[in-house]
PDB file of C-alpha atoms and ligand atoms in Angstrom:
ATOM      1  CA  UNK A1300       0.141  -0.023   0.033  1.00 40.00           C
ATOM      2  CA  UNK A1301       1.554   3.338  -0.293  1.00 41.00           C
ATOM      3  CA  UNK A1302       3.210   4.844   2.522  1.00 43.00           C
ATOM      4  CA  UNK A1303       1.313   7.955   4.436  1.00 41.00           C
ATOM      5  CA  UNK A1304       3.153  10.759   2.455  1.00 47.00           C
ATOM      6  CA  UNK A1305       2.673   9.013  -0.807  1.00 50.00           C
ATOM      7  CA  UNK A1306       1.198  11.349  -3.436  1.00 50.00           C
ATOM      8  CA  UNK A1307      -2.586  11.023  -4.185  1.00 57.00           C
ATOM      9  CA  UNK A1308      -2.176   9.686  -7.792  1.00 84.00           C
ATOM     10  CA  UNK A1309       0.730   6.979  -7.867  1.00 94.00           C
ATOM     11  CA  UNK A1310       1.163   5.415 -11.268  1.00 97.00           C
ATOM     12  CA  UNK A1311       0.254   1.922 -10.842  1.00 97.00           C
ATOM     13  CA  UNK A1312       2.589   0.849 -13.899  1.00 98.00           C
ATOM     14  CA  UNK A1313       5.886   2.597 -14.379  1.00 98.00           C
ATOM     15  CA  UNK A1314       8.599   2.467 -17.690  1.00 98.00           C
ATOM     16  CA  UNK A1315      11.701   3.428 -17.458  1.00 98.00           C
ATOM     17  CA  UNK A1316      15.137   3.378 -19.482  1.00 98.00           C
ATOM     18  CA  UNK A1317      18.052   3.409 -17.726  1.00 98.00           C
ATOM     19  CA  UNK A1318      20.493   6.055 -19.806  1.00 98.00           C
ATOM     20  CA  UNK A1319      23.861   7.535 -18.846  1.00 98.00           C
ATOM     21  CA  UNK A1320      25.711   4.501 -17.154  1.00 97.00           C
ATOM     22  CA  UNK A1321      28.725   4.778 -19.765  1.00 96.00           C
ATOM     23  CA  UNK A1322      28.289   8.645 -19.703  1.00 98.00           C
ATOM     24  CA  UNK A1323      28.884   8.674 -15.892  1.00 98.00           C
ATOM     25  CA  UNK A1324      31.811   6.396 -15.488  1.00 98.00           C
ATOM     26  CA  UNK A1325      33.612   8.519 -18.668  1.00 97.00           C
ATOM     27  CA  UNK A1326      33.091  11.276 -16.617  1.00 98.00           C
ATOM     28  CA  UNK A1327      34.830   9.360 -13.869  1.00 98.00           C
ATOM     29  CA  UNK A1328      37.331   8.438 -16.193  1.00 97.00           C
ATOM     30  CA  UNK A1329      36.472   4.874 -15.617  1.00 97.00           C
ATOM     31  CA  UNK A1330      35.501   1.675 -17.566  1.00 95.00           C
ATOM     32  CA  UNK A1331      31.727   2.306 -18.860  1.00 95.00           C
ATOM     33  CA  UNK A1332      31.328  -0.954 -17.460  1.00 94.00           C
ATOM     34  CA  UNK A1333      31.531   0.376 -13.694  1.00 97.00           C
ATOM     35  CA  UNK A1334      28.672   3.121 -14.865  1.00 97.00           C
ATOM     36  CA  UNK A1335      27.055  -0.266 -15.426  1.00 95.00           C
ATOM     37  CA  UNK A1336      27.805  -1.632 -12.132  1.00 96.00           C
ATOM     38  CA  UNK A1337      26.766   1.472 -10.639  1.00 97.00           C
ATOM     39  CA  UNK A1338      23.604   1.483 -12.499  1.00 97.00           C
ATOM     40  CA  UNK A1339      22.651  -1.792 -10.911  1.00 96.00           C
ATOM     41  CA  UNK A1340      23.298  -0.330  -7.524  1.00 96.00           C
ATOM     42  CA  UNK A1341      20.696   2.728  -8.936  1.00 98.00           C
ATOM     43  CA  UNK A1342      17.916  -0.366 -10.242  1.00 97.00           C
ATOM     44  CA  UNK A1343      17.950  -1.647  -6.096  1.00 97.00           C
ATOM     45  CA  UNK A1344      17.082   2.808  -5.098  1.00 98.00           C
ATOM     46  CA  UNK A1345      14.355   2.537  -7.611  1.00 98.00           C
ATOM     47  CA  UNK A1346      12.399  -0.969  -6.906  1.00 98.00           C
ATOM     48  CA  UNK A1347      12.762   0.702  -3.790  1.00 98.00           C
ATOM     49  CA  UNK A1348      11.122   3.187  -4.359  1.00 98.00           C
ATOM     50  CA  UNK A1349       8.218   1.486  -6.159  1.00 98.00           C
ATOM     51  CA  UNK A1350       7.572  -0.691  -2.962  1.00 98.00           C
ATOM     52  CA  UNK A1351       7.577   2.428  -0.435  1.00 97.00           C
ATOM     53  CA  UNK A1352       4.635   4.052  -3.072  1.00 97.00           C
ATOM     54  CA  UNK A1353       2.835   1.348  -4.165  1.00 97.00           C
ATOM     55  CA  UNK A1354       3.116   1.333  -7.373  1.00 98.00           C
ATOM     56  CA  UNK A1355       2.383  -2.418  -8.352  1.00 98.00           C
ATOM     57  CA  UNK A1356       4.499  -2.655 -11.832  1.00 98.00           C
ATOM     58  CA  UNK A1357       7.888  -1.544 -12.962  1.00 98.00           C
ATOM     59  CA  UNK A1358       9.217  -1.912 -15.926  1.00 98.00           C
ATOM     60  CA  UNK A1359      13.194  -1.494 -16.819  1.00 98.00           C
ATOM     61  CA  UNK A1360      14.359  -1.433 -20.192  1.00 97.00           C
ATOM     62  CA  UNK A1361      18.358  -3.301 -19.559  1.00 96.00           C
ATOM     63  CA  UNK A1362      19.308  -4.330 -22.533  1.00 95.00           C
ATOM     64  CA  UNK A1363      18.037  -3.423 -25.929  1.00 95.00           C
ATOM     65  CA  UNK A1364      17.859  -5.587 -29.537  1.00 93.00           C
ATOM     66  CA  UNK A1365      20.433  -3.214 -30.663  1.00 93.00           C
ATOM     67  CA  UNK A1366      22.863  -3.126 -27.362  1.00 95.00           C
ATOM     68  CA  UNK A1367      24.080  -6.671 -28.821  1.00 96.00           C
ATOM     69  CA  UNK A1368      26.070  -4.208 -31.396  1.00 95.00           C
ATOM     70  CA  UNK A1369      28.037  -2.413 -28.744  1.00 94.00           C
ATOM     71  CA  UNK A1370      31.862  -3.442 -28.096  1.00 93.00           C
ATOM     72  CA  UNK A1371      32.369  -7.164 -27.442  1.00 93.00           C
ATOM     73  CA  UNK A1372      34.034  -6.134 -23.800  1.00 92.00           C
ATOM     74  CA  UNK A1373      31.333  -4.216 -22.601  1.00 93.00           C
ATOM     75  CA  UNK A1374      28.353  -6.686 -23.878  1.00 94.00           C
ATOM     76  CA  UNK A1375      30.533  -9.778 -22.339  1.00 94.00           C
ATOM     77  CA  UNK A1376      30.652  -6.930 -18.886  1.00 93.00           C
ATOM     78  CA  UNK A1377      27.072  -6.615 -18.719  1.00 94.00           C
ATOM     79  CA  UNK A1378      26.291  -9.988 -18.765  1.00 94.00           C
ATOM     80  CA  UNK A1379      28.316 -11.008 -16.239  1.00 94.00           C
ATOM     81  CA  UNK A1380      26.334  -8.283 -14.451  1.00 94.00           C
ATOM     82  CA  UNK A1381      23.105  -9.334 -15.026  1.00 94.00           C
ATOM     83  CA  UNK A1382      24.448 -12.967 -14.272  1.00 92.00           C
ATOM     84  CA  UNK A1383      25.724 -11.964 -10.892  1.00 93.00           C
ATOM     85  CA  UNK A1384      22.857  -9.673 -10.216  1.00 93.00           C
ATOM     86  CA  UNK A1385      20.502 -12.616 -10.503  1.00 91.00           C
ATOM     87  CA  UNK A1386      22.077 -14.811  -8.810  1.00 91.00           C
ATOM     88  CA  UNK A1387      22.547 -12.281  -5.712  1.00 94.00           C
ATOM     89  CA  UNK A1388      19.252  -9.742  -5.469  1.00 95.00           C
ATOM     90  CA  UNK A1389      16.622 -13.280  -6.246  1.00 97.00           C
ATOM     91  CA  UNK A1390      16.399 -13.855  -2.617  1.00 97.00           C
ATOM     92  CA  UNK A1391      15.892 -10.653  -1.449  1.00 97.00           C
ATOM     93  CA  UNK A1392      13.426  -9.581  -4.075  1.00 97.00           C
ATOM     94  CA  UNK A1393      11.330 -12.888  -3.421  1.00 98.00           C
ATOM     95  CA  UNK A1394      11.958 -12.101   0.307  1.00 98.00           C
ATOM     96  CA  UNK A1395      10.037  -8.432  -0.362  1.00 97.00           C
ATOM     97  CA  UNK A1396       7.317  -9.806  -2.618  1.00 98.00           C
ATOM     98  CA  UNK A1397       8.439  -8.862  -6.027  1.00 98.00           C
ATOM     99  CA  UNK A1398       7.390 -10.812  -9.063  1.00 98.00           C
ATOM    100  CA  UNK A1399      10.566 -10.915 -11.248  1.00 97.00           C
ATOM    101  CA  UNK A1400       9.990 -11.491 -15.067  1.00 97.00           C
ATOM    102  CA  UNK A1401      11.529 -11.368 -18.276  1.00 96.00           C
ATOM    103  CA  UNK A1402      10.627  -9.999 -21.412  1.00 97.00           C
ATOM    104  CA  UNK A1403      12.582 -10.341 -25.208  1.00 97.00           C
ATOM    105  CA  UNK A1404      14.628 -12.706 -26.820  1.00 96.00           C
ATOM    106  CA  UNK A1405      15.881 -14.779 -24.348  1.00 95.00           C
ATOM    107  CA  UNK A1406      17.012 -17.535 -26.301  1.00 95.00           C
ATOM    108  CA  UNK A1407      20.285 -14.510 -27.701  1.00 94.00           C
ATOM    109  CA  UNK A1408      21.714 -15.033 -23.650  1.00 95.00           C
ATOM    110  CA  UNK A1409      23.711 -18.192 -22.717  1.00 93.00           C
ATOM    111  CA  UNK A1410      22.622 -20.722 -21.109  1.00 95.00           C
ATOM    112  CA  UNK A1411      23.513 -20.258 -17.539  1.00 93.00           C
ATOM    113  CA  UNK A1412      21.649 -16.764 -17.990  1.00 94.00           C
ATOM    114  CA  UNK A1413      18.671 -18.419 -18.980  1.00 94.00           C
ATOM    115  CA  UNK A1414      19.138 -21.019 -16.153  1.00 95.00           C
ATOM    116  CA  UNK A1415      18.895 -18.004 -14.175  1.00 94.00           C
ATOM    117  CA  UNK A1416      16.335 -16.120 -15.597  1.00 95.00           C
ATOM    118  CA  UNK A1417      13.706 -19.375 -15.526  1.00 96.00           C
ATOM    119  CA  UNK A1418      14.861 -19.370 -11.791  1.00 96.00           C
ATOM    120  CA  UNK A1419      14.359 -16.036 -11.019  1.00 95.00           C
ATOM    121  CA  UNK A1420      10.702 -16.384 -12.849  1.00 97.00           C
ATOM    122  CA  UNK A1421      10.128 -19.720 -10.823  1.00 97.00           C
ATOM    123  CA  UNK A1422      11.191 -18.880  -7.619  1.00 97.00           C
ATOM    124  CA  UNK A1423       9.066 -15.496  -7.811  1.00 98.00           C
ATOM    125  CA  UNK A1424       6.065 -16.598  -9.524  1.00 98.00           C
ATOM    126  CA  UNK A1425       3.782 -16.437  -6.205  1.00 98.00           C
ATOM    127  CA  UNK A1426       4.523 -12.989  -5.306  1.00 98.00           C
ATOM    128  CA  UNK A1427       2.113  -9.681  -5.780  1.00 98.00           C
ATOM    129  CA  UNK A1428       3.717  -6.598  -4.358  1.00 98.00           C
ATOM    130  CA  UNK A1429       5.553  -5.370  -7.150  1.00 98.00           C
ATOM    131  CA  UNK A1430       5.531  -7.066 -10.652  1.00 98.00           C
ATOM    132  CA  UNK A1431       9.224  -6.394 -11.776  1.00 97.00           C
ATOM    133  CA  UNK A1432       9.903  -6.990 -15.568  1.00 97.00           C
ATOM    134  CA  UNK A1433      13.052  -6.487 -17.095  1.00 96.00           C
ATOM    135  CA  UNK A1434      13.464  -6.105 -21.064  1.00 96.00           C
ATOM    136  CA  UNK A1435      16.406  -7.621 -21.894  1.00 95.00           C
ATOM    137  CA  UNK A1436      17.403  -8.322 -25.464  1.00 95.00           C
ATOM    138  CA  UNK A1437      14.162  -6.264 -26.348  1.00 97.00           C
ATOM    139  CA  UNK A1438      12.580  -4.004 -28.943  1.00 97.00           C
ATOM    140  CA  UNK A1439       9.374  -2.089 -29.358  1.00 98.00           C
ATOM    141  CA  UNK A1440       9.518  -3.688 -33.037  1.00 98.00           C
ATOM    142  CA  UNK A1441      10.429  -7.125 -31.978  1.00 98.00           C
ATOM    143  CA  UNK A1442       7.317  -7.442 -29.471  1.00 98.00           C
ATOM    144  CA  UNK A1443       5.059  -6.031 -32.221  1.00 98.00           C
ATOM    145  CA  UNK A1444       6.666  -8.394 -34.715  1.00 98.00           C
ATOM    146  CA  UNK A1445       6.002 -11.398 -32.600  1.00 98.00           C
ATOM    147  CA  UNK A1446       2.518 -10.403 -31.831  1.00 98.00           C
ATOM    148  CA  UNK A1447       2.049 -10.365 -35.238  1.00 98.00           C
ATOM    149  CA  UNK A1448       3.394 -13.840 -36.358  1.00 98.00           C
ATOM    150  CA  UNK A1449       1.579 -15.580 -32.858  1.00 98.00           C
ATOM    151  CA  UNK A1450      -1.789 -13.991 -34.926  1.00 98.00           C
ATOM    152  CA  UNK A1451      -0.696 -15.350 -38.197  1.00 98.00           C
ATOM    153  CA  UNK A1452       0.452 -18.536 -37.045  1.00 98.00           C
ATOM    154  CA  UNK A1453      -3.036 -19.232 -35.771  1.00 98.00           C
ATOM    155  CA  UNK A1454      -4.792 -17.481 -38.980  1.00 98.00           C
ATOM    156  CA  UNK A1455      -2.619 -20.262 -40.821  1.00 98.00           C
ATOM    157  CA  UNK A1456      -3.624 -22.867 -38.555  1.00 98.00           C
ATOM    158  CA  UNK A1457      -7.261 -21.969 -39.018  1.00 98.00           C
ATOM    159  CA  UNK A1458      -8.078 -21.305 -35.626  1.00 98.00           C
ATOM    160  CA  UNK A1459      -8.231 -17.388 -36.237  1.00 97.00           C
ATOM    161  CA  UNK A1460      -9.965 -15.605 -38.786  1.00 97.00           C
ATOM    162  CA  UNK A1461      -8.306 -12.339 -39.993  1.00 97.00           C
ATOM    163  CA  UNK A1462     -11.504 -10.275 -39.702  1.00 97.00           C
ATOM    164  CA  UNK A1463     -11.392 -11.127 -35.495  1.00 96.00           C
ATOM    165  CA  UNK A1464      -7.777  -9.564 -35.595  1.00 98.00           C
ATOM    166  CA  UNK A1465      -8.639  -5.978 -33.729  1.00 98.00           C
ATOM    167  CA  UNK A1466      -6.566  -4.298 -31.006  1.00 97.00           C
ATOM    168  CA  UNK A1467      -7.411  -6.284 -28.487  1.00 96.00           C
ATOM    169  CA  UNK A1468      -6.193  -9.453 -30.276  1.00 98.00           C
ATOM    170  CA  UNK A1469      -2.767  -7.671 -30.813  1.00 98.00           C
ATOM    171  CA  UNK A1470      -2.304  -6.367 -27.043  1.00 97.00           C
ATOM    172  CA  UNK A1471      -3.139  -9.942 -25.475  1.00 98.00           C
ATOM    173  CA  UNK A1472      -0.303 -11.062 -27.826  1.00 98.00           C
ATOM    174  CA  UNK A1473       1.893  -8.665 -26.689  1.00 98.00           C
ATOM    175  CA  UNK A1474       4.172  -9.158 -23.614  1.00 98.00           C
ATOM    176  CA  UNK A1475       3.225  -7.592 -20.698  1.00 98.00           C
ATOM    177  CA  UNK A1476      -0.678  -8.724 -21.871  1.00 98.00           C
ATOM    178  CA  UNK A1477      -1.456  -8.678 -18.413  1.00 97.00           C
ATOM    179  CA  UNK A1478      -0.431  -6.129 -16.843  1.00 98.00           C
ATOM    180  CA  UNK A1479      -2.133  -2.228 -17.314  1.00 97.00           C
ATOM    181  CA  UNK A1480       0.194  -0.538 -19.545  1.00 97.00           C
ATOM    182  CA  UNK A1481       2.632   1.855 -18.003  1.00 98.00           C
ATOM    183  CA  UNK A1482       0.755   5.078 -16.994  1.00 97.00           C
ATOM    184  CA  UNK A1483       4.146   6.417 -16.299  1.00 98.00           C
ATOM    185  CA  UNK A1484       7.607   6.430 -18.401  1.00 98.00           C
ATOM    186  CA  UNK A1485      10.553   7.972 -17.014  1.00 98.00           C
ATOM    187  CA  UNK A1486      14.230   8.224 -19.047  1.00 98.00           C
ATOM    188  CA  UNK A1487      17.236   9.416 -17.519  1.00 98.00           C
ATOM    189  CA  UNK A1488      20.413  10.616 -18.974  1.00 98.00           C
ATOM    190  CA  UNK A1489      18.622  13.804 -20.800  1.00 98.00           C
ATOM    191  CA  UNK A1490      18.149  12.457 -24.028  1.00 98.00           C
ATOM    192  CA  UNK A1491      13.982  12.757 -25.116  1.00 98.00           C
ATOM    193  CA  UNK A1492      13.092   9.621 -27.335  1.00 97.00           C
ATOM    194  CA  UNK A1493      11.584   6.285 -26.861  1.00 97.00           C
ATOM    195  CA  UNK A1494      14.552   4.599 -28.404  1.00 97.00           C
ATOM    196  CA  UNK A1495      12.374   1.429 -29.820  1.00 97.00           C
ATOM    197  CA  UNK A1496      11.509   0.512 -26.023  1.00 98.00           C
ATOM    198  CA  UNK A1497       7.457  -0.237 -25.400  1.00 98.00           C
ATOM    199  CA  UNK A1498       5.755   0.830 -28.353  1.00 98.00           C
ATOM    200  CA  UNK A1499       2.286  -0.769 -28.465  1.00 98.00           C
ATOM    201  CA  UNK A1500       2.096  -0.271 -24.599  1.00 98.00           C
ATOM    202  CA  UNK A1501       3.176   3.491 -24.188  1.00 98.00           C
ATOM    203  CA  UNK A1502       0.810   4.794 -26.741  1.00 97.00           C
ATOM    204  CA  UNK A1503      -1.007   6.465 -23.697  1.00 95.00           C
ATOM    205  CA  UNK A1504       1.882   7.128 -21.291  1.00 97.00           C
ATOM    206  CA  UNK A1505       2.842  10.455 -19.498  1.00 97.00           C
ATOM    207  CA  UNK A1506       6.422  10.442 -20.732  1.00 98.00           C
ATOM    208  CA  UNK A1507       8.758  12.209 -18.403  1.00 98.00           C
ATOM    209  CA  UNK A1508      12.657  13.081 -19.087  1.00 98.00           C
ATOM    210  CA  UNK A1509      15.550  13.829 -16.980  1.00 98.00           C
ATOM    211  CA  UNK A1510      18.862  15.084 -17.060  1.00 98.00           C
ATOM    212  CA  UNK A1511      20.417  13.003 -14.119  1.00 98.00           C
ATOM    213  CA  UNK A1512      22.220  10.194 -15.210  1.00 98.00           C
ATOM    214  CA  UNK A1513      20.880   6.750 -14.466  1.00 98.00           C
ATOM    215  CA  UNK A1514      23.385   5.743 -11.393  1.00 98.00           C
ATOM    216  CA  UNK A1515      22.867   9.363 -10.011  1.00 98.00           C
ATOM    217  CA  UNK A1516      18.945   8.230  -9.543  1.00 98.00           C
ATOM    218  CA  UNK A1517      17.762   8.871  -6.125  1.00 98.00           C
ATOM    219  CA  UNK A1518      14.048   8.722  -4.277  1.00 98.00           C
ATOM    220  CA  UNK A1519      14.320  12.697  -4.934  1.00 98.00           C
ATOM    221  CA  UNK A1520      14.380  12.267  -8.413  1.00 98.00           C
ATOM    222  CA  UNK A1521      11.507   9.615  -8.581  1.00 98.00           C
ATOM    223  CA  UNK A1522       9.359  12.196  -6.710  1.00 97.00           C
ATOM    224  CA  UNK A1523       9.883  15.173  -8.792  1.00 97.00           C
ATOM    225  CA  UNK A1524       8.499  12.549 -11.602  1.00 98.00           C
ATOM    226  CA  UNK A1525       5.558  10.847  -9.597  1.00 96.00           C
ATOM    227  CA  UNK A1526       4.418  14.424  -8.738  1.00 96.00           C
ATOM    228  CA  UNK A1527       4.349  15.949 -11.835  1.00 96.00           C
ATOM    229  CA  UNK A1528       2.634  12.520 -12.951  1.00 96.00           C
ATOM    230  CA  UNK A1529      -0.353  13.295 -10.813  1.00 94.00           C
ATOM    231  CA  UNK A1530      -0.694  17.086 -12.298  1.00 92.00           C
ATOM    232  CA  UNK A1531      -0.790  15.891 -15.703  1.00 90.00           C
ATOM    233  CA  UNK A1532      -4.884  15.504 -16.970  1.00 81.00           C
ATOM    234  CA  UNK A1533      -4.792  12.656 -18.937  1.00 80.00           C
ATOM    235  CA  UNK A1534      -6.991  12.517 -21.893  1.00 77.00           C
ATOM    236  CA  UNK A1535      -6.932   9.357 -23.889  1.00 82.00           C
ATOM    237  CA  UNK A1536      -7.803  11.204 -26.917  1.00 84.00           C
ATOM    238  CA  UNK A1537     -11.355  12.845 -25.755  1.00 84.00           C
ATOM    239  CA  UNK A1538     -12.063  16.013 -23.930  1.00 82.00           C
ATOM    240  CA  UNK A1539     -11.192  17.380 -20.693  1.00 84.00           C
ATOM    241  CA  UNK A1540     -14.722  17.062 -19.026  1.00 83.00           C
ATOM    242  CA  UNK A1541     -15.123  13.635 -20.593  1.00 80.00           C
ATOM    243  CA  UNK A1542     -11.848  12.713 -19.148  1.00 83.00           C
ATOM    244  CA  UNK A1543     -12.456  13.937 -15.539  1.00 83.00           C
ATOM    245  CA  UNK A1544     -15.695  11.044 -15.824  1.00 86.00           C
ATOM    246  CA  UNK A1545     -13.822   8.759 -16.720  1.00 82.00           C
ATOM    247  CA  UNK A1546     -13.301   5.765 -13.761  1.00 75.00           C
ATOM    248  CA  UNK A1547      -9.861   6.187 -12.834  1.00 62.00           C
ATOM    249  CA  UNK A1548      -8.793   2.625 -13.683  1.00 56.00           C
ATOM    250  CA  UNK A1549      -9.685   3.135 -17.249  1.00 47.00           C
ATOM    251  CA  UNK A1550      -6.318   3.454 -19.590  1.00 44.00           C
ATOM    252  CA  UNK A1551      -7.132   3.335 -23.140  1.00 41.00           C
TER     253      UNK A1551
HETATM  254  C1  FPP B1434      22.370   2.828 -20.740  1.00 87.71           C
HETATM  255  O1  FPP B1434      23.074   3.152 -20.605  1.00 87.71           O
HETATM  256  C2  FPP B1434      22.173   1.576 -19.913  1.00 87.71           C
HETATM  257  C3  FPP B1434      22.220   0.181 -20.227  1.00 87.71           C
HETATM  258  C4  FPP B1434      22.523  -0.243 -22.044  1.00 87.71           C
HETATM  259  C5  FPP B1434      22.594  -1.199 -19.845  1.00 87.71           C
HETATM  260  C6  FPP B1434      21.473  -1.048 -18.285  1.00 87.71           C
HETATM  261  C7  FPP B1434      22.008  -1.828 -17.238  1.00 87.71           C
HETATM  262  C8  FPP B1434      21.853  -1.601 -15.955  1.00 87.71           C
HETATM  263  C9  FPP B1434      21.439  -0.395 -15.755  1.00 87.71           C
HETATM  264  C10 FPP B1434      22.813  -2.673 -15.203  1.00 87.71           C
HETATM  265  C11 FPP B1434      21.955  -3.786 -14.551  1.00 87.71           C
HETATM  266  C12 FPP B1434      20.607  -3.816 -14.610  1.00 87.71           C
HETATM  267  C13 FPP B1434      19.807  -5.197 -13.985  1.00 87.71           C
HETATM  268  C14 FPP B1434      18.395  -4.810 -14.646  1.00 87.71           C
HETATM  269  C15 FPP B1434      19.989  -5.670 -12.815  1.00 87.71           C
HETATM  270  P1  FPP B1434      24.410   3.824 -21.463  1.00 87.71           P
HETATM  271  O2  FPP B1434      25.469   2.941 -21.456  1.00 87.71           O
HETATM  272  O3  FPP B1434      24.132   3.828 -22.757  1.00 87.71           O
HETATM  273  O4  FPP B1434      24.933   5.125 -21.255  1.00 87.71           O
HETATM  274  P2  FPP B1434      25.356   6.370 -22.338  1.00 87.71           P
HETATM  275  O5  FPP B1434      24.558   6.991 -22.728  1.00 87.71           O
HETATM  276  O6  FPP B1434      25.917   7.277 -21.297  1.00 87.71           O
HETATM  277  O7  FPP B1434      26.571   5.828 -22.744  1.00 87.71           O
END
């Protein structure tokens, strides 16, 4: 439940692009992987904040489909970091009631990593306090493509008619289909773009950007984001008066 000091309208689902690890390290004349390690600590800050403020779902963009193209040393370092973080954090996440899931092309990761992912998901499957989704080897275009392919398979198998394909049929095949779409998107690091994150799911999400680099993330920055969110008028394509009359849980 939200703490007493929580703002009135906390997002139910927060989606985050964690950008700026590399620059954080470069400013300190350290290797980029040091920035990613500091970024892993900021992940804990973000999870703590969600648990304290009653945010029920958090989706983090940890590694994009395009990130495989980074220098081999950085990709290798990130893989080690993911593996260590999974080994180290899963007990504590489970104890705190966090359900962990991964979205993306899992088969591109090495067997030790996919085993850890599977184990973390199985171990935390019954938890309900926070839905933590890690987007890894993920791209919004990949997500739309896999949903389209899944529908096409059913059409080819005679289980579905093309005329039955509508937005809700598509939504049901997208990743995160069981969660409300993100209410708030945060990107650190100063760039103001979505970078192939949840292209379908972010259709009506409020966007919030900060110059702060991801490893600098603190509760005060997150607090500013949700205070700003609480002041926004979400209209979902309707007039202001219509939107004000909508039930609070309506999303699209
Ligand atoms: C973007 O910063 C960040 C990444 C590509 C990796 C994100 C990884 C973490 C935060 C570490 C661990 C995560 C988990 C879930 C355990 P960048 O390198 O593009 O920064 P730059 O724009 O300054 O170069």
